[in-house]
Amino acid sequence: MRAGKNSLKPIKMSVASKTIKNDCLKYDVFTKWYLVFFQGAKLQNNCELCITIEKKVLLLRTLILVNMIDYYKTLGVEKTATQEEIKKAYRKLARKYHPDMNPNDKTAEQKFKEINEANEVLSNPENRAKYDKYGEHWQYGEEYEKAQQQQRARGGGFGGFGGFEGFEGFSGGNYSNEDYSDFFKDMFGGRAGGFGRGYSSASGKFKGQDLYADMSLPLREVATTQQRTFTVNGKNIRITVPAGVYEGLQIKLKGHGQEGYNGGPNGDLYITFHIEPDAQFERNGNDLKTTVNIDLYTAMLGGEVQIDTLSGKVKMKVAPETQNGTTVRLKGKGFPVYKEKDSFGDLFVTYQVQLPKHLTEKQKELFEQLKNS
């Protein structure tokens, strides 16, 4: 890494001493930003540069406080809320503010967008952890730390900045302004000529924020490949839903997230599938379970019964003296295995024997004979 004449020097400052009384020329502009913004130092100088820095620090802190979005508050949950509590809160609010329930209500529409944004972050444990660490703009914080790691791997970098967590102090070495991204320089005002010094521009490209969406589908529909269209950021996206998708499955659509920062790549879109329960079939992995009623006579004497499957009706033999609750298996009549061609689970059929009602006198006599035989 190059070391220019404007390179930063390591600064040691006691916690008790929060005032810089020496000549302002002793410190590089980025060092002053660090001391004022992150350590609360006061620049006891009357030079225009020092006054400008302190004013911008005050403005920046105010903007951060005003613009910070509290996703937990948006969903009405505590920061210690479980994933189940977050999910429950989101569904309740989404129903309340859904555009279909509030036609032509711009306030409800905006609230619905805020609820979805909060859920996209907090419902994903990994992104929730990043949000807790970086705040609303966690995606940029993560990219910034990646840039730090890359710089260190090349033998230098951002020194002891330590990411967005505390900026504990410079660890030494020479740091030219070229080491700072445009994102950093835009935030701290270090543009070319901004403080009377010549600074070169770095790329500062950041990937856009990833987006998260939920899609609910009836169980019977996902037994075959489906096409679905939905809208993200005003754009219609058509996707193929493969047969056999299961509850909680998440797929990634590359480049369909938020636009990148400063020419960086777009983020990705992650879709999580939810399978709606079916009145007849219960899914267990790739197997299905169902219950079929048979009469007492078929159960005792044997016979045939018609069974519903996902691919249509089939006839099945019932063995004599079949007991109530007996379960039989139909191999290969279950759910298609996700991304495995011509592979299916099994269908488990449980017989429920129905006892006759309103017996005739003759039938009663026959049962009495069976009883006494």
CSV table of C-alpha atoms in Angstrom, one decimal:
chain,number,residue,atom,x,y,z
A,1,MET,CA,0.0,0.0,0.0
A,2,ARG,CA,1.2,3.5,-0.9
A,3,ALA,CA,1.9,6.0,1.8
A,4,GLY,CA,1.4,9.6,0.7
A,5,LYS,CA,2.5,12.8,2.5
A,6,ASN,CA,-1.1,13.1,3.8
A,7,SER,CA,-0.9,9.6,5.4
A,8,LEU,CA,-2.6,9.2,8.8
A,9,LYS,CA,-0.4,8.7,11.8
A,10,PRO,CA,-1.3,6.5,14.7
A,11,ILE,CA,-2.9,8.6,17.5
A,12,LYS,CA,-3.0,7.7,21.1
A,13,MET,CA,-5.4,9.6,23.2
A,14,SER,CA,-6.3,9.1,26.8
A,15,VAL,CA,-9.9,8.4,27.7
A,16,ALA,CA,-9.8,11.2,30.3
A,17,SER,CA,-8.5,13.7,27.8
A,18,LYS,CA,-11.2,14.6,25.3
A,19,THR,CA,-9.8,18.0,24.1
A,20,ILE,CA,-7.4,18.7,21.3
A,21,LYS,CA,-5.6,21.9,22.2
A,22,ASN,CA,-2.6,21.6,19.8
A,23,ASP,CA,-2.2,23.1,16.4
A,24,CYS,CA,-4.8,21.6,14.1
A,25,LEU,CA,-2.2,20.9,11.5
A,26,LYS,CA,-0.8,18.2,13.7
A,27,TYR,CA,-3.8,16.0,12.8
A,28,ASP,CA,-4.9,14.6,9.5
A,29,VAL,CA,-8.6,15.4,8.6
A,30,PHE,CA,-9.7,11.8,9.0
A,31,THR,CA,-8.0,11.6,12.3
A,32,LYS,CA,-9.9,14.7,13.4
A,33,TRP,CA,-13.2,13.1,12.3
A,34,TYR,CA,-12.3,10.0,14.3
A,35,LEU,CA,-11.5,11.9,17.4
A,36,VAL,CA,-14.6,14.1,17.3
A,37,PHE,CA,-17.2,11.7,16.1
A,38,PHE,CA,-16.2,8.5,17.8
A,39,GLN,CA,-14.3,9.7,20.9
A,40,GLY,CA,-16.2,13.0,21.5
A,41,ALA,CA,-13.2,15.2,21.4
A,42,LYS,CA,-13.5,19.0,21.2
A,43,LEU,CA,-11.3,20.8,18.7
A,44,GLN,CA,-10.1,23.9,20.7
A,45,ASN,CA,-9.1,25.8,17.6
A,46,ASN,CA,-10.7,28.6,15.7
A,47,CYS,CA,-9.6,27.5,12.2
A,48,GLU,CA,-12.3,27.1,9.6
A,49,LEU,CA,-11.6,23.4,9.2
A,50,CYS,CA,-12.1,22.5,12.9
A,51,ILE,CA,-15.4,24.5,13.0
A,52,THR,CA,-16.6,22.8,9.9
A,53,ILE,CA,-15.8,19.3,11.2
A,54,GLU,CA,-17.7,19.9,14.5
A,55,LYS,CA,-20.7,21.3,12.7
A,56,LYS,CA,-20.9,18.3,10.4
A,57,VAL,CA,-20.5,15.9,13.2
A,58,LEU,CA,-23.4,17.5,15.0
A,59,LEU,CA,-25.5,17.3,11.8
A,60,LEU,CA,-24.5,13.7,11.1
A,61,ARG,CA,-25.4,12.6,14.6
A,62,THR,CA,-28.8,14.3,14.4
A,63,LEU,CA,-29.5,12.7,11.0
A,64,ILE,CA,-28.6,9.2,12.4
A,65,LEU,CA,-31.0,9.7,15.3
A,66,VAL,CA,-33.8,11.1,13.2
A,67,ASN,CA,-33.6,8.5,10.4
A,68,MET,CA,-33.0,5.3,12.3
A,69,ILE,CA,-35.9,2.9,11.7
A,70,ASP,CA,-36.8,0.6,14.6
A,71,TYR,CA,-38.0,-2.6,12.9
A,72,TYR,CA,-38.9,-4.0,16.3
A,73,LYS,CA,-41.1,-1.0,17.1
A,74,THR,CA,-42.7,-1.3,13.6
A,75,LEU,CA,-43.9,-4.9,14.4
A,76,GLY,CA,-44.7,-4.0,18.0
A,77,VAL,CA,-42.3,-6.6,19.5
A,78,GLU,CA,-39.4,-6.5,22.0
A,79,LYS,CA,-35.8,-6.9,20.8
A,80,THR,CA,-35.8,-10.2,22.6
A,81,ALA,CA,-38.8,-11.5,20.7
A,82,THR,CA,-38.7,-15.1,19.4
A,83,GLN,CA,-39.1,-15.9,15.7
A,84,GLU,CA,-42.6,-17.2,16.4
A,85,GLU,CA,-43.5,-14.0,18.1
A,86,ILE,CA,-42.2,-12.0,15.2
A,87,LYS,CA,-44.1,-14.1,12.7
A,88,LYS,CA,-47.3,-13.8,14.7
A,89,ALA,CA,-47.0,-10.0,15.0
A,90,TYR,CA,-46.3,-9.7,11.3
A,91,ARG,CA,-49.3,-11.7,10.2
A,92,LYS,CA,-51.6,-9.8,12.5
A,93,LEU,CA,-50.4,-6.4,11.3
A,94,ALA,CA,-50.3,-7.5,7.6
A,95,ARG,CA,-53.9,-8.5,7.8
A,96,LYS,CA,-54.9,-5.2,9.4
A,97,TYR,CA,-53.1,-3.0,6.9
A,98,HIS,CA,-53.3,-5.1,3.7
A,99,PRO,CA,-54.3,-2.9,0.7
A,100,ASP,CA,-57.2,-5.3,-0.1
A,101,MET,CA,-58.6,-4.5,3.4
A,102,ASN,CA,-57.9,-0.8,3.0
A,103,PRO,CA,-58.7,0.3,-0.6
A,104,ASN,CA,-57.4,3.7,-1.6
A,105,ASP,CA,-55.9,4.3,1.9
A,106,LYS,CA,-52.4,5.6,1.3
A,107,THR,CA,-51.6,5.6,5.0
A,108,ALA,CA,-52.4,1.9,5.4
A,109,GLU,CA,-50.5,1.2,2.2
A,110,GLN,CA,-47.4,2.9,3.6
A,111,LYS,CA,-47.8,1.1,6.9
A,112,PHE,CA,-48.1,-2.2,5.0
A,113,LYS,CA,-44.8,-1.5,3.2
A,114,GLU,CA,-43.1,-0.7,6.5
A,115,ILE,CA,-44.4,-3.9,8.1
A,116,ASN,CA,-43.1,-6.0,5.2
A,117,GLU,CA,-39.7,-4.3,5.3
A,118,ALA,CA,-39.4,-5.0,9.0
A,119,ASN,CA,-40.5,-8.6,8.6
A,120,GLU,CA,-38.0,-9.2,5.7
A,121,VAL,CA,-35.2,-8.3,8.0
A,122,LEU,CA,-36.3,-9.7,11.4
A,123,SER,CA,-37.8,-13.0,10.1
A,124,ASN,CA,-34.4,-14.0,8.8
A,125,PRO,CA,-32.1,-14.9,11.8
A,126,GLU,CA,-29.0,-14.0,9.8
A,127,ASN,CA,-30.2,-10.6,8.7
A,128,ARG,CA,-31.7,-9.9,12.1
A,129,ALA,CA,-28.3,-10.4,13.6
A,130,LYS,CA,-26.8,-7.9,11.0
A,131,TYR,CA,-29.6,-5.4,11.7
A,132,ASP,CA,-28.9,-5.6,15.5
A,133,LYS,CA,-25.3,-5.0,14.8
A,134,TYR,CA,-25.4,-2.3,12.1
A,135,GLY,CA,-28.9,-0.8,12.2
A,136,GLU,CA,-31.2,0.0,9.4
A,137,HIS,CA,-28.5,0.0,6.7
A,138,TRP,CA,-27.0,-3.3,7.8
A,139,GLN,CA,-26.3,-4.4,4.2
A,140,TYR,CA,-23.8,-1.5,3.8
A,141,GLY,CA,-22.2,-2.2,7.1
A,142,GLU,CA,-21.5,-5.8,6.1
A,143,GLU,CA,-20.0,-4.7,2.8
A,144,TYR,CA,-17.9,-2.2,4.6
A,145,GLU,CA,-16.4,-4.9,6.8
A,146,LYS,CA,-15.8,-7.1,3.8
A,147,ALA,CA,-13.8,-4.3,2.3
A,148,GLN,CA,-11.8,-4.0,5.4
A,149,GLN,CA,-10.9,-7.7,5.4
A,150,GLN,CA,-9.9,-7.4,1.7
A,151,GLN,CA,-7.7,-4.5,2.5
A,152,ARG,CA,-6.0,-6.3,5.4
A,153,ALA,CA,-5.4,-9.3,3.2
A,154,ARG,CA,-3.5,-7.1,0.8
A,155,GLY,CA,-1.2,-6.0,3.7
A,156,GLY,CA,-2.9,-2.8,4.9
A,157,GLY,CA,-6.3,-1.3,5.1
A,158,PHE,CA,-8.5,0.6,7.5
A,159,GLY,CA,-6.3,-0.1,10.5
A,160,GLY,CA,-8.0,-0.4,13.8
A,161,PHE,CA,-11.4,1.0,12.8
A,162,GLY,CA,-13.0,-2.4,13.8
A,163,GLY,CA,-16.0,-2.0,11.5
A,164,PHE,CA,-19.1,-0.1,12.5
A,165,GLU,CA,-19.0,-1.2,16.1
A,166,GLY,CA,-16.8,1.3,17.9
A,167,PHE,CA,-13.7,2.5,15.9
A,168,GLU,CA,-11.4,1.7,18.9
A,169,GLY,CA,-8.5,3.6,17.4
A,170,PHE,CA,-5.9,3.4,14.7
A,171,SER,CA,-3.5,0.5,15.0
A,172,GLY,CA,-0.6,2.0,13.3
A,173,GLY,CA,0.9,2.0,9.8
A,174,ASN,CA,0.5,4.5,7.0
A,175,TYR,CA,-3.0,5.1,5.5
A,176,SER,CA,-3.5,7.2,2.4
A,177,ASN,CA,-6.8,8.6,1.5
A,178,GLU,CA,-7.0,6.2,-1.4
A,179,ASP,CA,-7.7,3.4,1.1
A,180,TYR,CA,-11.1,4.9,1.9
A,181,SER,CA,-14.2,4.1,-0.2
A,182,ASP,CA,-16.4,6.8,-1.8
A,183,PHE,CA,-19.1,5.6,0.8
A,184,PHE,CA,-16.7,6.5,3.6
A,185,LYS,CA,-15.6,9.8,2.1
A,186,ASP,CA,-19.1,10.9,1.2
A,187,MET,CA,-20.1,10.3,4.8
A,188,PHE,CA,-17.2,12.1,6.3
A,189,GLY,CA,-16.9,14.9,3.7
A,190,GLY,CA,-13.5,14.0,2.3
A,191,ARG,CA,-14.1,14.8,-1.3
A,192,ALA,CA,-11.5,16.3,-3.6
A,193,GLY,CA,-10.6,19.7,-2.3
A,194,GLY,CA,-13.2,19.6,0.5
A,195,PHE,CA,-10.7,20.5,3.2
A,196,GLY,CA,-8.1,22.2,1.1
A,197,ARG,CA,-6.3,18.9,0.2
A,198,GLY,CA,-6.4,16.8,-2.9
A,199,TYR,CA,-8.1,13.4,-2.4
A,200,SER,CA,-8.4,10.8,-5.1
A,201,SER,CA,-11.7,8.8,-5.6
A,202,ALA,CA,-12.0,5.1,-4.8
A,203,SER,CA,-14.7,2.9,-6.3
A,204,GLY,CA,-16.8,2.4,-3.2
A,205,LYS,CA,-19.3,0.0,-4.8
A,206,PHE,CA,-21.8,-1.8,-2.6
A,207,LYS,CA,-24.2,-4.6,-3.3
A,208,GLY,CA,-27.8,-3.7,-3.0
A,209,GLN,CA,-30.0,-4.9,-0.1
A,210,ASP,CA,-31.3,-8.5,-0.3
A,211,LEU,CA,-35.1,-8.7,-0.2
A,212,TYR,CA,-37.2,-11.4,1.4
A,213,ALA,CA,-40.7,-12.5,0.4
A,214,ASP,CA,-43.2,-15.3,1.5
A,215,MET,CA,-45.3,-17.3,-0.9
A,216,SER,CA,-48.2,-19.5,0.2
A,217,LEU,CA,-49.4,-22.3,-2.0
A,218,PRO,CA,-52.1,-25.0,-1.5
A,219,LEU,CA,-50.6,-28.5,-0.9
A,220,ARG,CA,-52.2,-30.0,-4.0
A,221,GLU,CA,-50.9,-27.3,-6.3
A,222,VAL,CA,-47.2,-27.9,-5.4
A,223,ALA,CA,-47.6,-31.6,-6.3
A,224,THR,CA,-47.0,-30.3,-9.9
A,225,THR,CA,-44.7,-27.6,-11.3
A,226,GLN,CA,-46.4,-24.2,-11.2
A,227,GLN,CA,-45.8,-20.8,-12.7
A,228,ARG,CA,-46.3,-17.7,-10.4
A,229,THR,CA,-46.1,-14.0,-11.0
A,230,PHE,CA,-45.6,-11.4,-8.3
A,231,THR,CA,-44.5,-7.8,-8.0
A,232,VAL,CA,-41.3,-6.6,-6.3
A,233,ASN,CA,-40.2,-3.0,-6.3
A,234,GLY,CA,-42.8,-2.3,-9.1
A,235,LYS,CA,-41.5,-5.0,-11.3
A,236,ASN,CA,-43.4,-8.2,-12.2
A,237,ILE,CA,-41.3,-11.3,-11.7
A,238,ARG,CA,-42.4,-14.7,-13.1
A,239,ILE,CA,-40.9,-17.7,-11.5
A,240,THR,CA,-41.2,-21.5,-11.8
A,241,VAL,CA,-42.2,-23.3,-8.7
A,242,PRO,CA,-40.8,-26.9,-8.9
A,243,ALA,CA,-43.0,-29.8,-7.9
A,244,GLY,CA,-42.4,-31.0,-4.4
A,245,VAL,CA,-41.5,-27.7,-2.7
A,246,TYR,CA,-41.9,-27.9,1.1
A,247,GLU,CA,-42.7,-25.7,4.1
A,248,GLY,CA,-39.8,-23.3,4.8
A,249,LEU,CA,-37.9,-24.0,1.6
A,250,GLN,CA,-36.1,-20.8,0.5
A,251,ILE,CA,-34.9,-20.1,-3.1
A,252,LYS,CA,-32.7,-17.3,-4.3
A,253,LEU,CA,-33.4,-15.1,-7.4
A,254,LYS,CA,-30.1,-13.5,-8.1
A,255,GLY,CA,-30.2,-9.8,-8.9
A,256,HIS,CA,-33.8,-9.2,-8.1
A,257,GLY,CA,-33.2,-7.3,-4.8
A,258,GLN,CA,-32.6,-3.6,-4.2
A,259,GLU,CA,-30.4,-1.7,-6.6
A,260,GLY,CA,-26.7,-1.5,-5.8
A,261,TYR,CA,-25.0,1.5,-4.3
A,262,ASN,CA,-22.7,3.6,-6.5
A,263,GLY,CA,-22.8,1.2,-9.4
A,264,GLY,CA,-22.6,-2.0,-7.3
A,265,PRO,CA,-24.5,-5.2,-8.1
A,266,ASN,CA,-28.2,-5.6,-7.2
A,267,GLY,CA,-29.1,-7.5,-4.2
A,268,ASP,CA,-30.9,-10.9,-4.4
A,269,LEU,CA,-34.5,-11.9,-3.7
A,270,TYR,CA,-35.1,-14.8,-1.4
A,271,ILE,CA,-38.5,-16.5,-1.5
A,272,THR,CA,-39.7,-18.7,1.4
A,273,PHE,CA,-42.5,-21.1,0.6
A,274,HIS,CA,-45.4,-21.9,2.9
A,275,ILE,CA,-47.6,-24.9,2.2
A,276,GLU,CA,-51.3,-24.5,3.1
A,277,PRO,CA,-52.9,-27.5,4.8
A,278,ASP,CA,-55.2,-29.8,2.8
A,279,ALA,CA,-58.6,-31.1,4.1
A,280,GLN,CA,-57.9,-34.6,2.9
A,281,PHE,CA,-54.2,-35.2,2.9
A,282,GLU,CA,-51.6,-34.7,5.6
A,283,ARG,CA,-48.0,-34.3,4.4
A,284,ASN,CA,-45.1,-35.8,6.3
A,285,GLY,CA,-41.9,-35.2,4.3
A,286,ASN,CA,-42.6,-36.8,0.9
A,287,ASP,CA,-45.3,-39.2,2.3
A,288,LEU,CA,-49.0,-38.5,2.6
A,289,LYS,CA,-51.5,-39.7,5.1
A,290,THR,CA,-55.3,-40.0,4.6
A,291,THR,CA,-58.3,-41.6,6.2
A,292,VAL,CA,-60.9,-43.7,4.4
A,293,ASN,CA,-64.3,-44.8,5.8
A,294,ILE,CA,-65.4,-48.4,5.2
A,295,ASP,CA,-68.5,-50.1,6.3
A,296,LEU,CA,-68.6,-52.9,8.9
A,297,TYR,CA,-69.5,-55.6,6.3
A,298,THR,CA,-66.5,-54.7,4.1
A,299,ALA,CA,-64.3,-54.7,7.1
A,300,MET,CA,-65.5,-58.1,8.2
A,301,LEU,CA,-65.9,-59.9,4.8
A,302,GLY,CA,-63.4,-58.0,2.7
A,303,GLY,CA,-64.0,-56.2,-0.6
A,304,GLU,CA,-62.9,-53.1,-2.5
A,305,VAL,CA,-62.7,-49.4,-1.6
A,306,GLN,CA,-62.1,-46.4,-3.8
A,307,ILE,CA,-59.1,-44.2,-2.7
A,308,ASP,CA,-58.4,-40.6,-3.7
A,309,THR,CA,-54.7,-39.9,-4.6
A,310,LEU,CA,-53.0,-36.8,-5.9
A,311,SER,CA,-53.0,-38.3,-9.4
A,312,GLY,CA,-56.6,-39.5,-9.3
A,313,LYS,CA,-58.8,-42.3,-7.9
A,314,VAL,CA,-57.6,-45.9,-7.5
A,315,LYS,CA,-59.4,-49.0,-6.3
A,316,MET,CA,-57.9,-50.9,-3.4
A,317,LYS,CA,-58.7,-54.3,-1.9
A,318,VAL,CA,-59.7,-54.6,1.7
A,319,ALA,CA,-58.6,-57.8,3.4
A,320,PRO,CA,-61.3,-59.7,5.5
A,321,GLU,CA,-61.5,-59.0,9.2
A,322,THR,CA,-59.8,-55.6,8.8
A,323,GLN,CA,-59.7,-53.8,12.1
A,324,ASN,CA,-60.6,-50.2,12.8
A,325,GLY,CA,-57.5,-48.0,12.5
A,326,THR,CA,-55.6,-50.4,10.2
A,327,THR,CA,-53.1,-48.6,8.0
A,328,VAL,CA,-52.0,-49.8,4.6
A,329,ARG,CA,-49.4,-48.3,2.3
A,330,LEU,CA,-49.7,-47.4,-1.4
A,331,LYS,CA,-46.1,-47.2,-2.7
A,332,GLY,CA,-45.2,-44.3,-4.9
A,333,LYS,CA,-48.6,-42.6,-4.5
A,334,GLY,CA,-47.3,-39.9,-2.1
A,335,PHE,CA,-45.7,-36.5,-2.8
A,336,PRO,CA,-43.2,-35.8,-5.5
A,337,VAL,CA,-39.6,-35.5,-4.2
A,338,TYR,CA,-38.3,-32.0,-4.7
A,339,LYS,CA,-35.8,-31.8,-7.7
A,340,GLU,CA,-35.8,-35.6,-8.1
A,341,LYS,CA,-37.4,-36.7,-11.3
A,342,ASP,CA,-39.9,-39.5,-11.2
A,343,SER,CA,-39.4,-40.0,-7.5
A,344,PHE,CA,-42.4,-40.1,-5.1
A,345,GLY,CA,-43.1,-40.8,-1.5
A,346,ASP,CA,-45.8,-43.2,-0.3
A,347,LEU,CA,-49.5,-42.8,0.6
A,348,PHE,CA,-50.6,-44.2,3.9
A,349,VAL,CA,-54.3,-45.0,4.2
A,350,THR,CA,-56.0,-45.6,7.5
A,351,TYR,CA,-59.3,-47.4,7.6
A,352,GLN,CA,-62.0,-46.0,9.7
A,353,VAL,CA,-64.8,-48.6,10.2
A,354,GLN,CA,-68.3,-47.2,10.2
A,355,LEU,CA,-70.9,-49.0,12.3
A,356,PRO,CA,-74.4,-49.4,11.0
A,357,LYS,CA,-77.2,-47.3,12.3
A,358,HIS,CA,-81.0,-47.9,12.5
A,359,LEU,CA,-80.8,-51.7,12.4
A,360,THR,CA,-83.9,-53.6,11.2
A,361,GLU,CA,-85.4,-56.3,13.4
A,362,LYS,CA,-83.9,-59.0,11.1
A,363,GLN,CA,-80.4,-57.4,11.4
A,364,LYS,CA,-80.7,-57.3,15.1
A,365,GLU,CA,-81.6,-61.0,15.1
A,366,LEU,CA,-78.5,-61.8,13.0
A,367,PHE,CA,-76.3,-59.8,15.4
A,368,GLU,CA,-77.8,-61.7,18.3
A,369,GLN,CA,-77.0,-65.0,16.6
A,370,LEU,CA,-73.4,-63.8,16.1
A,371,LYS,CA,-73.2,-62.8,19.7
A,372,ASN,CA,-74.4,-66.2,21.0
A,373,SER,CA,-72.5,-68.3,18.5
